[in-house]
Backbone atoms as SQL, in Angstrom:
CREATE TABLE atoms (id INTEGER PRIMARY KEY, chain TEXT, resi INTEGER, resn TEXT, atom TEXT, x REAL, y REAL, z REAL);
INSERT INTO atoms VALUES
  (1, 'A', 1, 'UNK', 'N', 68.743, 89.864, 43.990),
  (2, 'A', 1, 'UNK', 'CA', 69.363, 90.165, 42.691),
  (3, 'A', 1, 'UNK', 'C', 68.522, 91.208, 41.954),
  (4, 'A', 2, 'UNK', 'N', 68.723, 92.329, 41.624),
  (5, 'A', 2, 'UNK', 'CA', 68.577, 93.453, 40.666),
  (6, 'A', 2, 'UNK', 'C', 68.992, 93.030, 39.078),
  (7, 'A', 3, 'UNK', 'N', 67.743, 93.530, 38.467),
  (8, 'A', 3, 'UNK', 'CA', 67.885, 93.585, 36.979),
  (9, 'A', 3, 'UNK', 'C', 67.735, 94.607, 36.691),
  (10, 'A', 4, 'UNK', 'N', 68.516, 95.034, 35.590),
  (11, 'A', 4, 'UNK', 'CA', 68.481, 96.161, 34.797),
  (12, 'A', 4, 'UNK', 'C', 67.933, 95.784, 33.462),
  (13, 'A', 5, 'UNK', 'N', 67.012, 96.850, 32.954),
  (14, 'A', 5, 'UNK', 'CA', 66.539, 96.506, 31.482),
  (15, 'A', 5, 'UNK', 'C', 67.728, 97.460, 30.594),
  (16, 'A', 6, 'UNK', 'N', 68.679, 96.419, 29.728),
  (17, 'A', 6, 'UNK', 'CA', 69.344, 96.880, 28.809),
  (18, 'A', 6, 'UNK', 'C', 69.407, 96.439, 27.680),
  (19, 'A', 7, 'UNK', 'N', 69.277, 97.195, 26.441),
  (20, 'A', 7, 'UNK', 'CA', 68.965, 96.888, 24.993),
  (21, 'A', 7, 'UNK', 'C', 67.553, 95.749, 24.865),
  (22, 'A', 8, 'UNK', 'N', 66.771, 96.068, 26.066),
  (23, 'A', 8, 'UNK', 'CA', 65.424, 95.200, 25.768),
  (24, 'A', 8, 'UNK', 'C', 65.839, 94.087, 26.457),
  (25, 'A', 9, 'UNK', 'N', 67.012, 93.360, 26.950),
  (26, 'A', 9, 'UNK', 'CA', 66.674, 92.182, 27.679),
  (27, 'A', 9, 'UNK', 'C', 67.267, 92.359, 28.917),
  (28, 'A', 10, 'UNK', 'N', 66.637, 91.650, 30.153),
  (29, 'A', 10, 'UNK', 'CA', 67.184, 92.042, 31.660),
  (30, 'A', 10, 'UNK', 'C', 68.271, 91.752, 31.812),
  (31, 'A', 11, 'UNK', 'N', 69.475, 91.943, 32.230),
  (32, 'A', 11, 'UNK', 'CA', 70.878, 91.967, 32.679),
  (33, 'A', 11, 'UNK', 'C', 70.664, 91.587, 34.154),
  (34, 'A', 12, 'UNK', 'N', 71.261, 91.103, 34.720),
  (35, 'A', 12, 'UNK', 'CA', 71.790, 90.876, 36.790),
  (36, 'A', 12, 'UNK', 'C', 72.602, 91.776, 36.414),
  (37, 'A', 13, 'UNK', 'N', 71.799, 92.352, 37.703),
  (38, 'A', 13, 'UNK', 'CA', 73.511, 93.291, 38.613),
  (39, 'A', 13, 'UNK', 'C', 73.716, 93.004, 39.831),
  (40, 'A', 14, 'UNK', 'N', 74.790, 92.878, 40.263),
  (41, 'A', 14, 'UNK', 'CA', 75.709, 92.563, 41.901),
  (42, 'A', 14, 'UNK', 'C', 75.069, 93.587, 42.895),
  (43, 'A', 15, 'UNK', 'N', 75.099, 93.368, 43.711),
  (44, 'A', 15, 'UNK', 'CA', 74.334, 94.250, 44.457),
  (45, 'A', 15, 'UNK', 'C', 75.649, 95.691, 44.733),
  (46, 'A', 16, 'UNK', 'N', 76.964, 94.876, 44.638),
  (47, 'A', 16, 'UNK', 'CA', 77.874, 95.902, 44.452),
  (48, 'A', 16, 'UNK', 'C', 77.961, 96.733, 43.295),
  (49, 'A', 17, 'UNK', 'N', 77.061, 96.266, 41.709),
  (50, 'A', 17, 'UNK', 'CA', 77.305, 97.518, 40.529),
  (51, 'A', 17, 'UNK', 'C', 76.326, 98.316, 41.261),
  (52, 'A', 18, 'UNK', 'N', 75.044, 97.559, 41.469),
  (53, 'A', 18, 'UNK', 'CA', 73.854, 98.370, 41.927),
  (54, 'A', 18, 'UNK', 'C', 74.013, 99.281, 42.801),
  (55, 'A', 19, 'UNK', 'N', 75.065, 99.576, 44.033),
  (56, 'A', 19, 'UNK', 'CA', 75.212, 100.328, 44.895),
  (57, 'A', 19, 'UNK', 'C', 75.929, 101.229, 44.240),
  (58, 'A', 20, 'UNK', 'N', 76.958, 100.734, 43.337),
  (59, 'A', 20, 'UNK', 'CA', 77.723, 101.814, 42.667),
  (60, 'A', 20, 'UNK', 'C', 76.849, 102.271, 41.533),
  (61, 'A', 21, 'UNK', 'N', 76.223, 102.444, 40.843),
  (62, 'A', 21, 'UNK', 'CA', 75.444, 103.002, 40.092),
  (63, 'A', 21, 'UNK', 'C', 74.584, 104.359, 40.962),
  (64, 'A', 22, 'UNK', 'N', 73.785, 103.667, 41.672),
  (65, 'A', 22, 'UNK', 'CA', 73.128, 104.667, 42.701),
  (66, 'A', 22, 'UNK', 'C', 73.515, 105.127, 43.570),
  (67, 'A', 23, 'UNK', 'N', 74.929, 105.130, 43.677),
  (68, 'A', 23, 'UNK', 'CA', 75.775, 106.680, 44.244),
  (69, 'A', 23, 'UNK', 'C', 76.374, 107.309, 43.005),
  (70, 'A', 24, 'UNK', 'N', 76.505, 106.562, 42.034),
  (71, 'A', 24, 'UNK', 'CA', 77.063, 107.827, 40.442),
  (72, 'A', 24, 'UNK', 'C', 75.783, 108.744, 40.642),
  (73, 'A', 25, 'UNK', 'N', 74.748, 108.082, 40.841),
  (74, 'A', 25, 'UNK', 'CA', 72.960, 108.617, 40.492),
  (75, 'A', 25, 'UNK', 'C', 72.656, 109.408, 41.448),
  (76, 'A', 26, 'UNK', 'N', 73.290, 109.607, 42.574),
  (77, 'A', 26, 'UNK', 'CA', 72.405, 110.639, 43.451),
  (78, 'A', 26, 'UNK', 'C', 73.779, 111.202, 43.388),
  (79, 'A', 27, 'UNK', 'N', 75.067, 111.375, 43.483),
  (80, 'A', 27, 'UNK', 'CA', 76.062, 112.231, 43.010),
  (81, 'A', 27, 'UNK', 'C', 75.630, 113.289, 41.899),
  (82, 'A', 28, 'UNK', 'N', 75.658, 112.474, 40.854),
  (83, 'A', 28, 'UNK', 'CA', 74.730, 113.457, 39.856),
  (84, 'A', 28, 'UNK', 'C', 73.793, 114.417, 39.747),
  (85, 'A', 29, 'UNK', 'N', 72.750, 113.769, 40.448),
  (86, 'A', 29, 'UNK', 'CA', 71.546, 114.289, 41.384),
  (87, 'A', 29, 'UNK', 'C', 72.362, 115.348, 41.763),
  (88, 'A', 30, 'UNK', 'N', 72.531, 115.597, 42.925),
  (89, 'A', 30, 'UNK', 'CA', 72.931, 116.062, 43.424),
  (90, 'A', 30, 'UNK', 'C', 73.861, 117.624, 43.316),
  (91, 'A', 31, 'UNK', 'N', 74.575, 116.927, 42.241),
  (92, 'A', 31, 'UNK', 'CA', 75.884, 118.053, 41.080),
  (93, 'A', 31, 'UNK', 'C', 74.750, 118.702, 40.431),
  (94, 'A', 32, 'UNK', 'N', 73.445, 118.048, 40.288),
  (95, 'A', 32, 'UNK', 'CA', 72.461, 119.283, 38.768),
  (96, 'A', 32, 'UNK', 'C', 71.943, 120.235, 40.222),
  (97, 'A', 33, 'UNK', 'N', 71.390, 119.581, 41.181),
  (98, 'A', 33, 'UNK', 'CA', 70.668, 120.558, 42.054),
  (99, 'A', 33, 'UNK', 'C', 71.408, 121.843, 42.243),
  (100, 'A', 34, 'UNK', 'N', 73.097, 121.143, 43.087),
  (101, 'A', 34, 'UNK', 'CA', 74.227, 122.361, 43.020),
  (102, 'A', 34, 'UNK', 'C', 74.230, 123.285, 41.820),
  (103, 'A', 35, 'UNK', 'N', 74.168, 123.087, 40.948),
  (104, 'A', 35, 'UNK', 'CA', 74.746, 123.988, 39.636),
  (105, 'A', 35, 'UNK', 'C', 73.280, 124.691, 40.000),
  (106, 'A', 36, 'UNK', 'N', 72.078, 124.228, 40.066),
  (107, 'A', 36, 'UNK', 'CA', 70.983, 124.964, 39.948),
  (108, 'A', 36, 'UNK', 'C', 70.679, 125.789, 40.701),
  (109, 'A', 37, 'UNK', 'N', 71.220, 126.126, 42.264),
  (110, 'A', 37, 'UNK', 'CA', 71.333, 126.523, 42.935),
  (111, 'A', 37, 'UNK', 'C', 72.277, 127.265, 42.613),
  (112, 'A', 38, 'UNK', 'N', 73.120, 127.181, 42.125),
  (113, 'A', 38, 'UNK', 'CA', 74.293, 127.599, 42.207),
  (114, 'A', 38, 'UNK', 'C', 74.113, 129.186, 40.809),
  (115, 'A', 39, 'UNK', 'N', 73.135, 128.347, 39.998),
  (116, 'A', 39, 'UNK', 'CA', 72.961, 129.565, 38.744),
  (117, 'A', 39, 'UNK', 'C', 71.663, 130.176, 38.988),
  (118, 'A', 40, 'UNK', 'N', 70.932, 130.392, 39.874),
  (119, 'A', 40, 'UNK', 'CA', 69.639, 130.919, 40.826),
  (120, 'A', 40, 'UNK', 'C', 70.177, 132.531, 40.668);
């Protein structure tokens, strides 16, 4: 089980938000590198 620190107290996350979070997160990642590359 994964906790997230939100508004100061730990939250559970599913291991399914957690996977979905950290593909929004390296998507993202990912979209700034492109643009940065992309505006080089």
């Amino acid at each position: 089980l994964v906790t997230s620190r939100v508004s100061g107290r730990s939250v559970p996350l599913t291991r399914s938000m957690w996977d979905k979070k950290m593909t929004q997160y390296k998507k993202h990642k990912l979209d700034v590198i492109g643009e940065g590359i992309h505006y080089q």
